Amino acid sequence: MGIEGYLVEVEADLSQGLPKLVITGLPDTALGQARDRLRAAVTNSGEGWPTSRITVNLSPASVRKQGSGFDVAMAVAILQAAGVLPAGALRDTVLVGELALDGRIRTVRGVLPAVLAASRAGIGRVVVPAGNAAEARLVSADLRVVGVDNLADLLAMLRGTLEIPDEPAPEVDPDQDSGLDLADVVGQPDGRAAVEIAAAGGHHLAMVGPPGSGKTMLAERMPGLLPPLSEHESLEVTAVHSIAGVLPPDCALIRRPPYQAPHHTTTMPALVGGGAGLARPGALSLAHRGVLFLDEAPEFPRGVLESLRQPLERGQVQISRAAGIVTYPSRVQLVVAANPCPCASPRGDALCTCPAATRRRYLRKISGPLLDRIDLQVKLLPVRPGALLGPTDQLESSAAVRERVRLAREAAADRWRPYGWATNADVPGPSLRQNFRLPRSVRRTLDMAFENGALSARGYDRVLRISWTVCDLAGRTMPAGDDVDQAVELRTGKAA
């Protein structure tokens, strides 16, 4: 349910009556179609199918079951009830997998959260498809994971006539690097600074500039500035990707913050999650603990953009369907890029042919309430020829910037740890204004911007958060007036 796994007890009973297989416990269509699949898999594995009435119950019966991952457990439970397996063969065992007609065991989605649930429940052995074994072994070294290719081998193992050797868990590479370096971005000091501040404080970022100004390059390199995920975060992110069925082939634990860049023609279910039955995670949840980049944001349907407002505030997306309600995590850093006008002149305002009203309408496709939730709002200018063709050896690499981001995040984490917050972006506005109030002389520019209507109340709090991030990057313990002035400029696009 969402990214939370739960245990299902599979019961099988053989009784007198016409041969028939009945599955109870709120099965979905895929489970209802398992009858012929189970019979064919069992007989093609060299076993006899019971010629009696078979009742299989999936408990708890009040929770809807979906998917084909119950096939293996149901087939083995039926054979156990028929007496062809030794007593106790299934004790302390969880079985997950889909059966093919010839008895092969096929991979399924969501194995990682299922195995996590088994580990939390104290289960000692988990049997999964061989193709999911590497993923399952990411959970715990204390849990025995058995990967099997077919039903015949599984039955032989349960009878004690076949030993399936254990394999080591896949090695985890903490330096899963995309190869994209911030040193590739030339001529955009303001953009580079904004990306660094966003990464250090966990802030959302909006960039407006002409084509070729480096918006996409900056967004693509932002995940490389973020620190590696913690153990808990890695399992959480990997679980979401497991449910979506998009884990990488090596099945390594995802250590680097993910990056998602959906096309502007994407639908709302593809962005926030959806689909038939219980909804699946969308790009928003696949970017959990990472970066969600919306390029050409004004080209997205307005309703799709508006669907982001609540998840951005709550850090999770809740999707209601007739089959049930699922909740997926969505604690992302949103990066939005837009051209200043529909004509998208590469020289920006200098060669723009759009009327002023057209320019305003174009950018207003990103609604005010959504834009107000984006901390940093910077304007990028066209790259000058001298910067593009000049030397680049003086530009800082992602590694150098990432080290500053790490130190700034550690300083923020140490400061906010007693209160349960991790980054500056997590701190509630009332706490910043009351418990960590800055002197009036320091926030003079901020107060003037708020009184003049340049900032909303939400924008006021976001400037305070940015100020603390600028302070952390500079190695100070308290924001100074210059830090607040820079934060106001990064929020409003106007110098103090």
GROMACS .gro file of C-alpha atoms in nm:
model
  496
    1MET     CA    1   0.000   0.000   0.000
    2GLY     CA    2   0.201   0.298  -0.126
    3ILE     CA    3   0.559   0.216  -0.025
    4GLU     CA    4   0.456   0.020   0.285
    5GLY     CA    5   0.459  -0.359   0.260
    6TYR     CA    6   0.237  -0.585   0.469
    7LEU     CA    7   0.221  -0.960   0.525
    8VAL     CA    8  -0.054  -1.170   0.370
    9GLU     CA    9  -0.120  -1.519   0.505
   10VAL     CA   10  -0.210  -1.761   0.228
   11GLU     CA   11  -0.439  -2.043   0.341
   12ALA     CA   12  -0.541  -2.343   0.128
   13ASP     CA   13  -0.811  -2.600   0.201
   14LEU     CA   14  -0.905  -2.913   0.004
   15SER     CA   15  -1.258  -3.040   0.051
   16GLN     CA   16  -1.508  -3.272  -0.113
   17GLY     CA   17  -1.697  -3.142  -0.413
   18LEU     CA   18  -1.656  -3.073  -0.778
   19PRO     CA   19  -1.298  -2.981  -0.877
   20LYS     CA   20  -1.279  -2.604  -0.857
   21LEU     CA   21  -1.040  -2.335  -0.734
   22VAL     CA   22  -1.195  -2.050  -0.538
   23ILE     CA   23  -0.983  -1.751  -0.430
   24THR     CA   24  -1.119  -1.531  -0.150
   25GLY     CA   25  -0.982  -1.225   0.026
   26LEU     CA   26  -1.065  -0.935  -0.211
   27PRO     CA   27  -0.851  -1.042  -0.510
   28ASP     CA   28  -0.823  -0.815  -0.813
   29THR     CA   29  -0.853  -0.926  -1.177
   30ALA     CA   30  -0.494  -1.050  -1.202
   31LEU     CA   31  -0.548  -1.270  -0.898
   32GLY     CA   32  -0.884  -1.389  -1.022
   33GLN     CA   33  -0.718  -1.508  -1.342
   34ALA     CA   34  -0.459  -1.709  -1.149
   35ARG     CA   35  -0.670  -2.029  -1.147
   36ASP     CA   36  -0.563  -2.164  -1.486
   37ARG     CA   37  -0.213  -2.021  -1.446
   38LEU     CA   38  -0.158  -2.212  -1.121
   39ARG     CA   39  -0.292  -2.540  -1.258
   40ALA     CA   40  -0.073  -2.525  -1.568
   41ALA     CA   41   0.239  -2.428  -1.373
   42VAL     CA   42   0.195  -2.708  -1.120
   43THR     CA   43   0.127  -2.982  -1.377
   44ASN     CA   44   0.408  -2.865  -1.606
   45SER     CA   45   0.643  -2.883  -1.307
   46GLY     CA   46   0.575  -3.256  -1.276
   47GLU     CA   47   0.323  -3.237  -0.990
   48GLY     CA   48  -0.035  -3.359  -0.974
   49TRP     CA   49  -0.320  -3.108  -0.945
   50PRO     CA   50  -0.566  -3.200  -0.667
   51THR     CA   51  -0.899  -3.329  -0.801
   52SER     CA   52  -1.113  -3.171  -0.532
   53ARG     CA   53  -1.259  -2.838  -0.437
   54ILE     CA   54  -0.976  -2.599  -0.347
   55THR     CA   55  -1.033  -2.284  -0.144
   56VAL     CA   56  -0.751  -2.033  -0.115
   57ASN     CA   57  -0.791  -1.744   0.126
   58LEU     CA   58  -0.569  -1.435   0.139
   59SER     CA   59  -0.575  -1.294   0.489
   60PRO     CA   60  -0.649  -1.027   0.607
   61ALA     CA   61  -0.955  -1.064   0.388
   62SER     CA   62  -1.057  -0.700   0.439
   63VAL     CA   63  -0.754  -0.565   0.250
   64ARG     CA   64  -0.770  -0.561  -0.128
   65LYS     CA   65  -0.498  -0.770  -0.296
   66GLN     CA   66  -0.360  -0.687  -0.638
   67GLY     CA   67  -0.101  -0.818  -0.878
   68SER     CA   68   0.037  -1.157  -0.969
   69GLY     CA   69   0.299  -1.174  -0.694
   70PHE     CA   70   0.083  -1.417  -0.491
   71ASP     CA   71   0.109  -1.698  -0.751
   72VAL     CA   72   0.401  -1.885  -0.595
   73ALA     CA   73   0.260  -1.868  -0.242
   74MET     CA   74  -0.082  -1.995  -0.357
   75ALA     CA   75   0.065  -2.282  -0.561
   76VAL     CA   76   0.289  -2.398  -0.276
   77ALA     CA   77   0.008  -2.364  -0.020
   78ILE     CA   78  -0.216  -2.585  -0.237
   79LEU     CA   79   0.054  -2.850  -0.266
   80GLN     CA   80   0.118  -2.832   0.108
   81ALA     CA   81  -0.255  -2.887   0.171
   82ALA     CA   82  -0.246  -3.182  -0.070
   83GLY     CA   83   0.024  -3.342   0.144
   84VAL     CA   84   0.298  -3.355  -0.120
   85LEU     CA   85   0.533  -3.132   0.082
   86PRO     CA   86   0.677  -3.222   0.422
   87ALA     CA   87   0.522  -3.069   0.731
   88GLY     CA   88   0.692  -2.748   0.840
   89ALA     CA   89   0.854  -2.688   0.503
   90LEU     CA   90   0.696  -2.342   0.482
   91ARG     CA   91   0.749  -2.236   0.841
   92ASP     CA   92   0.889  -1.884   0.879
   93THR     CA   93   0.888  -1.832   0.501
   94VAL     CA   94   0.757  -1.558   0.274
   95LEU     CA   95   0.708  -1.635  -0.097
   96VAL     CA   96   0.677  -1.375  -0.372
   97GLY     CA   97   0.658  -1.430  -0.748
   98GLU     CA   98   0.447  -1.475  -1.059
   99LEU     CA   99   0.417  -1.813  -1.228
  100ALA     CA  100   0.443  -1.875  -1.601
  101LEU     CA  101   0.245  -2.162  -1.756
  102ASP     CA  102   0.559  -2.377  -1.781
  103GLY     CA  103   0.647  -2.326  -1.414
  104ARG     CA  104   0.902  -2.047  -1.449
  105ILE     CA  105   0.893  -1.783  -1.176
  106ARG     CA  106   0.877  -1.433  -1.317
  107THR     CA  107   0.988  -1.109  -1.158
  108VAL     CA  108   0.736  -0.873  -1.002
  109ARG     CA  109   0.735  -0.509  -0.892
  110GLY     CA  110   0.755  -0.398  -0.531
  111VAL     CA  111   0.978  -0.677  -0.397
  112LEU     CA  112   1.189  -0.441  -0.186
  113PRO     CA  113   0.904  -0.300   0.030
  114ALA     CA  114   0.760  -0.653   0.058
  115VAL     CA  115   1.090  -0.790   0.187
  116LEU     CA  116   1.127  -0.492   0.422
  117ALA     CA  117   0.789  -0.582   0.573
  118ALA     CA  118   0.901  -0.944   0.613
  119SER     CA  119   1.222  -0.833   0.785
  120ARG     CA  120   1.032  -0.607   1.026
  121ALA     CA  121   0.798  -0.896   1.109
  122GLY     CA  122   1.093  -1.119   1.202
  123ILE     CA  123   1.060  -1.358   0.907
  124GLY     CA  124   1.375  -1.567   0.862
  125ARG     CA  125   1.351  -1.668   0.493
  126VAL     CA  126   1.215  -1.501   0.181
  127VAL     CA  127   1.176  -1.678  -0.155
  128VAL     CA  128   1.170  -1.443  -0.454
  129PRO     CA  129   1.218  -1.474  -0.830
  130ALA     CA  130   1.584  -1.505  -0.927
  131GLY     CA  131   1.555  -1.175  -1.116
  132ASN     CA  132   1.448  -0.997  -0.794
  133ALA     CA  133   1.704  -1.162  -0.566
  134ALA     CA  134   1.964  -0.884  -0.585
  135GLU     CA  135   1.698  -0.627  -0.501
  136ALA     CA  136   1.572  -0.834  -0.205
  137ARG     CA  137   1.923  -0.879  -0.066
  138LEU     CA  138   1.955  -0.504  -0.016
  139VAL     CA  139   1.735  -0.522   0.293
  140SER     CA  140   1.923  -0.704   0.568
  141ALA     CA  141   2.212  -0.944   0.608
  142ASP     CA  142   2.015  -1.130   0.877
  143LEU     CA  143   1.736  -1.225   0.635
  144ARG     CA  144   1.799  -1.526   0.412
  145VAL     CA  145   1.695  -1.449   0.055
  146VAL     CA  146   1.649  -1.740  -0.184
  147GLY     CA  147   1.624  -1.663  -0.555
  148VAL     CA  148   1.459  -1.937  -0.763
  149ASP     CA  149   1.405  -1.971  -1.137
  150ASN     CA  150   1.116  -2.217  -1.147
  151LEU     CA  151   0.857  -2.392  -0.935
  152ALA     CA  152   1.021  -2.735  -0.971
  153ASP     CA  153   1.344  -2.611  -0.809
  154LEU     CA  154   1.149  -2.444  -0.530
  155LEU     CA  155   0.959  -2.766  -0.452
  156ALA     CA  156   1.283  -2.964  -0.457
  157MET     CA  157   1.435  -2.718  -0.209
  158LEU     CA  158   1.133  -2.745   0.021
  159ARG     CA  159   1.161  -3.128   0.009
  160GLY     CA  160   1.531  -3.108   0.093
  161THR     CA  161   1.656  -3.266  -0.231
  162LEU     CA  162   1.807  -2.945  -0.375
  163GLU     CA  163   2.029  -2.688  -0.208
  164ILE     CA  164   2.008  -2.339  -0.355
  165PRO     CA  165   2.327  -2.155  -0.255
  166ASP     CA  166   2.311  -1.811  -0.099
  167GLU     CA  167   2.462  -1.524  -0.292
  168PRO     CA  168   2.614  -1.209  -0.143
  169ALA     CA  169   2.422  -0.885  -0.149
  170PRO     CA  170   2.512  -0.655  -0.439
  171GLU     CA  171   2.787  -0.407  -0.367
  172VAL     CA  172   2.669  -0.053  -0.313
  173ASP     CA  173   2.857   0.223  -0.489
  174PRO     CA  174   2.819   0.545  -0.290
  175ASP     CA  175   2.971   0.744  -0.578
  176GLN     CA  176   2.710   0.679  -0.844
  177ASP     CA  177   2.815   0.982  -1.050
  178SER     CA  178   2.622   1.105  -1.353
  179GLY     CA  179   2.939   1.247  -1.509
  180LEU     CA  180   2.785   1.596  -1.541
  181ASP     CA  181   3.009   1.868  -1.403
  182LEU     CA  182   2.915   2.221  -1.302
  183ALA     CA  183   3.239   2.340  -1.465
  184ASP     CA  184   3.066   2.286  -1.802
  185VAL     CA  185   2.833   2.581  -1.732
  186VAL     CA  186   2.996   2.905  -1.848
  187GLY     CA  187   2.895   3.267  -1.820
  188GLN     CA  188   2.625   3.226  -1.554
  189PRO     CA  189   2.767   3.321  -1.212
  190ASP     CA  190   2.420   3.407  -1.079
  191GLY     CA  191   2.278   3.077  -1.198
  192ARG     CA  192   2.568   2.880  -1.050
  193ALA     CA  193   2.527   3.061  -0.716
  194ALA     CA  194   2.151   2.999  -0.715
  195VAL     CA  195   2.198   2.625  -0.778
  196GLU     CA  196   2.456   2.604  -0.500
  197ILE     CA  197   2.228   2.783  -0.253
  198ALA     CA  198   1.931   2.567  -0.353
  199ALA     CA  199   2.136   2.251  -0.300
  200ALA     CA  200   2.273   2.366   0.034
  201GLY     CA  201   1.939   2.463   0.184
  202GLY     CA  202   1.698   2.224   0.012
  203HIS     CA  203   1.522   2.514  -0.162
  204HIS     CA  204   1.304   2.514  -0.473
  205LEU     CA  205   1.443   2.708  -0.769
  206ALA     CA  206   1.293   2.888  -1.069
  207MET     CA  207   1.510   3.011  -1.358
  208VAL     CA  208   1.386   3.241  -1.633
  209GLY     CA  209   1.612   3.305  -1.930
  210PRO     CA  210   1.645   3.278  -2.308
  211PRO     CA  211   1.729   2.951  -2.485
  212GLY     CA  212   2.093   2.855  -2.447
  213SER     CA  213   2.145   3.045  -2.124
  214GLY     CA  214   2.221   2.723  -1.934
  215LYS     CA  215   1.894   2.655  -1.748
  216THR     CA  216   1.882   2.285  -1.835
  217MET     CA  217   2.255   2.235  -1.778
  218LEU     CA  218   2.229   2.388  -1.431
  219ALA     CA  219   1.927   2.173  -1.340
  220GLU     CA  220   2.092   1.852  -1.463
  221ARG     CA  221   2.399   1.918  -1.250
  222MET     CA  222   2.210   2.001  -0.932
  223PRO     CA  223   2.173   1.636  -0.813
  224GLY     CA  224   2.553   1.607  -0.832
  225LEU     CA  225   2.582   1.883  -0.572
  226LEU     CA  226   2.358   1.709  -0.318
  227PRO     CA  227   2.509   1.480  -0.053
  228PRO     CA  228   2.457   1.102  -0.080
  229LEU     CA  229   2.138   0.964   0.068
  230SER     CA  230   2.141   0.815   0.416
  231GLU     CA  231   2.065   0.445   0.468
  232HIS     CA  232   1.701   0.517   0.552
  233GLU     CA  233   1.662   0.756   0.260
  234SER     CA  234   1.824   0.508   0.021
  235LEU     CA  235   1.583   0.231   0.116
  236GLU     CA  236   1.290   0.471   0.086
  237VAL     CA  237   1.391   0.592  -0.261
  238THR     CA  238   1.477   0.243  -0.383
  239ALA     CA  239   1.138   0.116  -0.260
  240VAL     CA  240   0.955   0.376  -0.469
  241HIS     CA  241   1.153   0.278  -0.778
  242SER     CA  242   1.085  -0.090  -0.703
  243ILE     CA  243   0.710  -0.031  -0.694
  244ALA     CA  244   0.729   0.160  -1.022
  245GLY     CA  245   0.937  -0.118  -1.178
  246VAL     CA  246   1.220   0.112  -1.285
  247LEU     CA  247   1.509  -0.009  -1.071
  248PRO     CA  248   1.841  -0.017  -1.261
  249PRO     CA  249   1.955  -0.358  -1.389
  250ASP     CA  250   2.231  -0.390  -1.127
  251CYS     CA  251   1.970  -0.349  -0.850
  252ALA     CA  252   2.215  -0.151  -0.639
  253LEU     CA  253   2.077   0.057  -0.357
  254ILE     CA  254   2.011   0.410  -0.488
  255ARG     CA  255   2.261   0.629  -0.305
  256ARG     CA  256   2.259   0.944  -0.516
  257PRO     CA  257   1.956   1.175  -0.513
  258PRO     CA  258   1.732   1.089  -0.810
  259TYR     CA  259   1.656   1.323  -1.099
  260GLN     CA  260   1.332   1.337  -1.296
  261ALA     CA  261   1.263   1.565  -1.593
  262PRO     CA  262   0.917   1.487  -1.738
  263HIS     CA  263   0.827   1.630  -2.080
  264HIS     CA  264   0.585   1.921  -2.090
  265THR     CA  265   0.322   1.696  -2.253
  266THR     CA  266   0.313   1.467  -1.949
  267THR     CA  267  -0.024   1.396  -1.790
  268MET     CA  268  -0.127   1.451  -1.430
  269PRO     CA  269  -0.122   1.075  -1.343
  270ALA     CA  270   0.227   1.048  -1.494
  271LEU     CA  271   0.347   1.341  -1.285
  272VAL     CA  272   0.182   1.291  -0.945
  273GLY     CA  273   0.084   0.924  -0.974
  274GLY     CA  274  -0.219   0.728  -1.087
  275GLY     CA  275  -0.333   0.440  -1.301
  276ALA     CA  276  -0.591   0.164  -1.281
  277GLY     CA  277  -0.655  -0.002  -0.945
  278LEU     CA  278  -0.425   0.124  -0.673
  279ALA     CA  279  -0.232   0.420  -0.810
  280ARG     CA  280   0.135   0.387  -0.894
  281PRO     CA  281   0.400   0.651  -0.823
  282GLY     CA  282   0.456   0.927  -1.076
  283ALA     CA  283   0.761   1.136  -1.160
  284LEU     CA  284   0.703   1.345  -0.848
  285SER     CA  285   0.754   1.044  -0.618
  286LEU     CA  286   1.031   0.897  -0.834
  287ALA     CA  287   1.219   1.222  -0.764
  288HIS     CA  288   1.172   1.181  -0.387
  289ARG     CA  289   1.483   1.303  -0.200
  290GLY     CA  290   1.612   1.440  -0.529
  291VAL     CA  291   1.533   1.691  -0.802
  292LEU     CA  292   1.218   1.730  -1.012
  293PHE     CA  293   1.295   1.948  -1.314
  294LEU     CA  294   1.016   2.105  -1.519
  295ASP     CA  295   1.169   2.247  -1.836
  296GLU     CA  296   0.958   2.492  -2.038
  297ALA     CA  297   0.719   2.508  -1.741
  298PRO     CA  298   0.467   2.746  -1.908
  299GLU     CA  299   0.409   2.477  -2.173
  300PHE     CA  300   0.278   2.233  -1.911
  301PRO     CA  301  -0.103   2.219  -1.874
  302ARG     CA  302  -0.206   2.451  -1.595
  303GLY     CA  303  -0.390   2.176  -1.409
  304VAL     CA  304  -0.080   1.958  -1.410
  305LEU     CA  305   0.128   2.236  -1.256
  306GLU     CA  306  -0.137   2.314  -0.995
  307SER     CA  307  -0.141   1.951  -0.885
  308LEU     CA  308   0.209   2.008  -0.740
  309ARG     CA  309   0.107   2.269  -0.485
  310GLN     CA  310  -0.012   2.046  -0.202
  311PRO     CA  311   0.257   1.774  -0.242
  312LEU     CA  312   0.529   2.038  -0.232
  313GLU     CA  313   0.398   2.166   0.101
  314ARG     CA  314   0.325   1.829   0.264
  315GLY     CA  315   0.613   1.623   0.124
  316GLN     CA  316   0.378   1.345   0.017
  317VAL     CA  317   0.109   1.284  -0.241
  318GLN     CA  318  -0.215   1.108  -0.149
  319ILE     CA  319  -0.414   0.951  -0.430
  320SER     CA  320  -0.770   0.828  -0.379
  321ARG     CA  321  -0.915   0.558  -0.604
  322ALA     CA  322  -1.209   0.321  -0.581
  323ALA     CA  323  -0.963   0.043  -0.496
  324GLY     CA  324  -0.823   0.239  -0.202
  325ILE     CA  325  -0.607   0.531  -0.094
  326VAL     CA  326  -0.231   0.523  -0.140
  327THR     CA  327   0.030   0.766  -0.016
  328TYR     CA  328   0.367   0.812  -0.181
  329PRO     CA  329   0.651   1.034  -0.055
  330SER     CA  330   0.728   1.344  -0.258
  331ARG     CA  331   0.990   1.541  -0.069
  332VAL     CA  332   1.159   1.688  -0.375
  333GLN     CA  333   1.349   1.998  -0.475
  334LEU     CA  334   1.152   2.152  -0.757
  335VAL     CA  335   1.350   2.324  -1.031
  336VAL     CA  336   1.147   2.520  -1.287
  337ALA     CA  337   1.285   2.668  -1.608
  338ALA     CA  338   1.105   2.900  -1.848
  339ASN     CA  339   1.174   3.125  -2.143
  340PRO     CA  340   1.076   3.487  -2.080
  341CYS     CA  341   0.838   3.490  -2.377
  342PRO     CA  342   0.687   3.266  -2.648
  343CYS     CA  343   0.926   3.382  -2.924
  344ALA     CA  344   1.221   3.249  -2.720
  345SER     CA  345   1.479   3.477  -2.877
  346PRO     CA  346   1.831   3.352  -2.797
  347ARG     CA  347   1.935   3.711  -2.723
  348GLY     CA  348   1.656   3.757  -2.469
  349ASP     CA  349   1.494   4.098  -2.435
  350ALA     CA  350   1.728   4.256  -2.690
  351LEU     CA  351   1.566   4.082  -2.989
  352CYS     CA  352   1.225   3.986  -2.844
  353THR     CA  353   0.932   4.052  -3.079
  354CYS     CA  354   0.654   3.972  -2.828
  355PRO     CA  355   0.419   4.248  -2.703
  356ALA     CA  356   0.434   4.320  -2.331
  357ALA     CA  357   0.088   4.169  -2.276
  358THR     CA  358   0.194   3.846  -2.448
  359ARG     CA  359   0.502   3.817  -2.230
  360ARG     CA  360   0.293   3.864  -1.915
  361ARG     CA  361   0.035   3.606  -2.024
  362TYR     CA  362   0.305   3.354  -2.105
  363LEU     CA  363   0.474   3.364  -1.765
  364ARG     CA  364   0.139   3.379  -1.584
  365LYS     CA  365   0.079   3.022  -1.697
  366ILE     CA  366   0.282   2.945  -1.385
  367SER     CA  367   0.027   3.055  -1.127
  368GLY     CA  368   0.111   3.295  -0.849
  369PRO     CA  369   0.034   3.044  -0.568
  370LEU     CA  370   0.271   2.788  -0.722
  371LEU     CA  371   0.543   3.045  -0.789
  372ASP     CA  372   0.509   3.172  -0.431
  373ARG     CA  373   0.612   2.826  -0.311
  374ILE     CA  374   0.940   2.845  -0.503
  375ASP     CA  375   1.211   2.995  -0.283
  376LEU     CA  376   1.471   3.113  -0.534
  377GLN     CA  377   1.360   3.299  -0.848
  378VAL     CA  378   1.649   3.410  -1.068
  379LYS     CA  379   1.672   3.564  -1.412
  380LEU     CA  380   1.949   3.443  -1.643
  381LEU     CA  381   2.096   3.662  -1.915
  382PRO     CA  382   2.225   3.541  -2.254
  383VAL     CA  383   2.576   3.399  -2.244
  384ARG     CA  384   2.829   3.645  -2.381
  385PRO     CA  385   3.072   3.532  -2.655
  386GLY     CA  386   3.371   3.607  -2.435
  387ALA     CA  387   3.245   3.372  -2.165
  388LEU     CA  388   3.152   3.097  -2.411
  389LEU     CA  389   3.481   3.104  -2.602
  390GLY     CA  390   3.713   3.208  -2.319
  391PRO     CA  391   3.914   2.988  -2.080
  392THR     CA  392   3.717   2.763  -1.844
  393ASP     CA  393   3.992   2.639  -1.615
  394GLN     CA  394   3.890   2.889  -1.346
  395LEU     CA  395   3.534   2.753  -1.319
  396GLU     CA  396   3.466   2.548  -1.007
  397SER     CA  397   3.385   2.182  -1.051
  398SER     CA  398   3.088   2.000  -0.901
  399ALA     CA  399   3.322   1.832  -0.652
  400ALA     CA  400   3.438   2.166  -0.508
  401VAL     CA  401   3.086   2.304  -0.483
  402ARG     CA  402   2.956   1.975  -0.342
  403GLU     CA  403   3.206   2.001  -0.055
  404ARG     CA  404   3.076   2.348   0.038
  405VAL     CA  405   2.720   2.220   0.016
  406ARG     CA  406   2.810   1.930   0.246
  407LEU     CA  407   2.961   2.160   0.508
  408ALA     CA  408   2.663   2.397   0.489
  409ARG     CA  409   2.416   2.108   0.527
  410GLU     CA  410   2.608   1.972   0.824
  411ALA     CA  411   2.602   2.313   0.992
  412ALA     CA  412   2.227   2.343   0.937
  413ALA     CA  413   2.165   1.986   1.055
  414ASP     CA  414   2.363   2.048   1.377
  415ARG     CA  415   2.167   2.368   1.443
  416TRP     CA  416   1.820   2.223   1.378
  417ARG     CA  417   1.871   1.866   1.508
  418PRO     CA  418   1.727   1.939   1.856
  419TYR     CA  419   1.406   2.051   1.685
  420GLY     CA  420   1.376   1.761   1.441
  421TRP     CA  421   1.459   1.950   1.120
  422ALA     CA  422   1.729   1.855   0.870
  423THR     CA  423   1.763   2.149   0.628
  424ASN     CA  424   1.686   2.519   0.633
  425ALA     CA  425   1.394   2.459   0.397
  426ASP     CA  426   1.232   2.235   0.662
  427VAL     CA  427   1.215   2.503   0.932
  428PRO     CA  428   0.861   2.639   0.987
  429GLY     CA  429   0.819   3.011   0.935
  430PRO     CA  430   0.681   3.086   1.284
  431SER     CA  431   0.993   2.933   1.442
  432LEU     CA  432   1.221   3.147   1.226
  433ARG     CA  433   1.026   3.462   1.307
  434GLN     CA  434   0.983   3.401   1.679
  435ASN     CA  435   1.249   3.165   1.815
  436PHE     CA  436   1.528   3.263   1.575
  437ARG     CA  437   1.434   3.624   1.506
  438LEU     CA  438   1.701   3.830   1.335
  439PRO     CA  439   1.779   4.184   1.460
  440ARG     CA  440   1.579   4.462   1.297
  441SER     CA  441   1.896   4.615   1.151
  442VAL     CA  442   1.979   4.286   0.976
  443ARG     CA  443   1.635   4.235   0.822
  444ARG     CA  444   1.578   4.598   0.722
  445THR     CA  445   1.567   4.525   0.347
  446LEU     CA  446   1.341   4.226   0.403
  447ASP     CA  447   1.093   4.427   0.609
  448MET     CA  448   1.084   4.700   0.344
  449ALA     CA  449   1.015   4.446   0.067
  450PHE     CA  450   0.730   4.298   0.269
  451GLU     CA  451   0.578   4.638   0.350
  452ASN     CA  452   0.600   4.743  -0.017
  453GLY     CA  453   0.412   4.431  -0.127
  454ALA     CA  454   0.709   4.277  -0.308
  455LEU     CA  455   0.684   3.973  -0.080
  456SER     CA  456   0.392   3.775   0.058
  457ALA     CA  457   0.393   3.632   0.410
  458ARG     CA  458   0.506   3.299   0.266
  459GLY     CA  459   0.775   3.478   0.066
  460TYR     CA  460   0.895   3.653   0.381
  461ASP     CA  461   0.954   3.319   0.552
  462ARG     CA  462   1.127   3.179   0.247
  463VAL     CA  463   1.369   3.472   0.238
  464LEU     CA  464   1.455   3.400   0.600
  465ARG     CA  465   1.532   3.039   0.510
  466ILE     CA  466   1.751   3.148   0.218
  467SER     CA  467   1.933   3.390   0.449
  468TRP     CA  468   2.029   3.107   0.682
  469THR     CA  469   2.156   2.905   0.386
  470VAL     CA  470   2.371   3.192   0.257
  471CYS     CA  471   2.503   3.227   0.610
  472ASP     CA  472   2.588   2.854   0.631
  473LEU     CA  473   2.773   2.862   0.298
  474ALA     CA  474   2.979   3.156   0.424
  475GLY     CA  475   3.068   2.968   0.743
  476ARG     CA  476   2.889   3.206   0.978
  477THR     CA  477   2.662   3.117   1.269
  478MET     CA  478   2.409   3.399   1.223
  479PRO     CA  479   2.287   3.575   0.906
  480ALA     CA  480   2.424   3.924   0.849
  481GLY     CA  481   2.260   4.212   0.664
  482ASP     CA  482   2.438   4.120   0.340
  483ASP     CA  483   2.304   3.765   0.364
  484VAL     CA  484   1.947   3.891   0.395
  485ASP     CA  485   1.999   4.140   0.110
  486GLN     CA  486   2.125   3.863  -0.117
  487ALA     CA  487   1.832   3.643  -0.016
  488VAL     CA  488   1.584   3.919  -0.103
  489GLU     CA  489   1.748   3.963  -0.444
  490LEU     CA  490   1.741   3.587  -0.510
  491ARG     CA  491   1.372   3.579  -0.419
  492THR     CA  492   1.248   3.892  -0.596
  493GLY     CA  493   1.509   3.936  -0.871
  494LYS     CA  494   1.573   4.293  -0.752
  495ALA     CA  495   1.890   4.414  -0.584
  496ALA     CA  496   1.857   4.577  -0.245
   0.00000   0.00000   0.00000
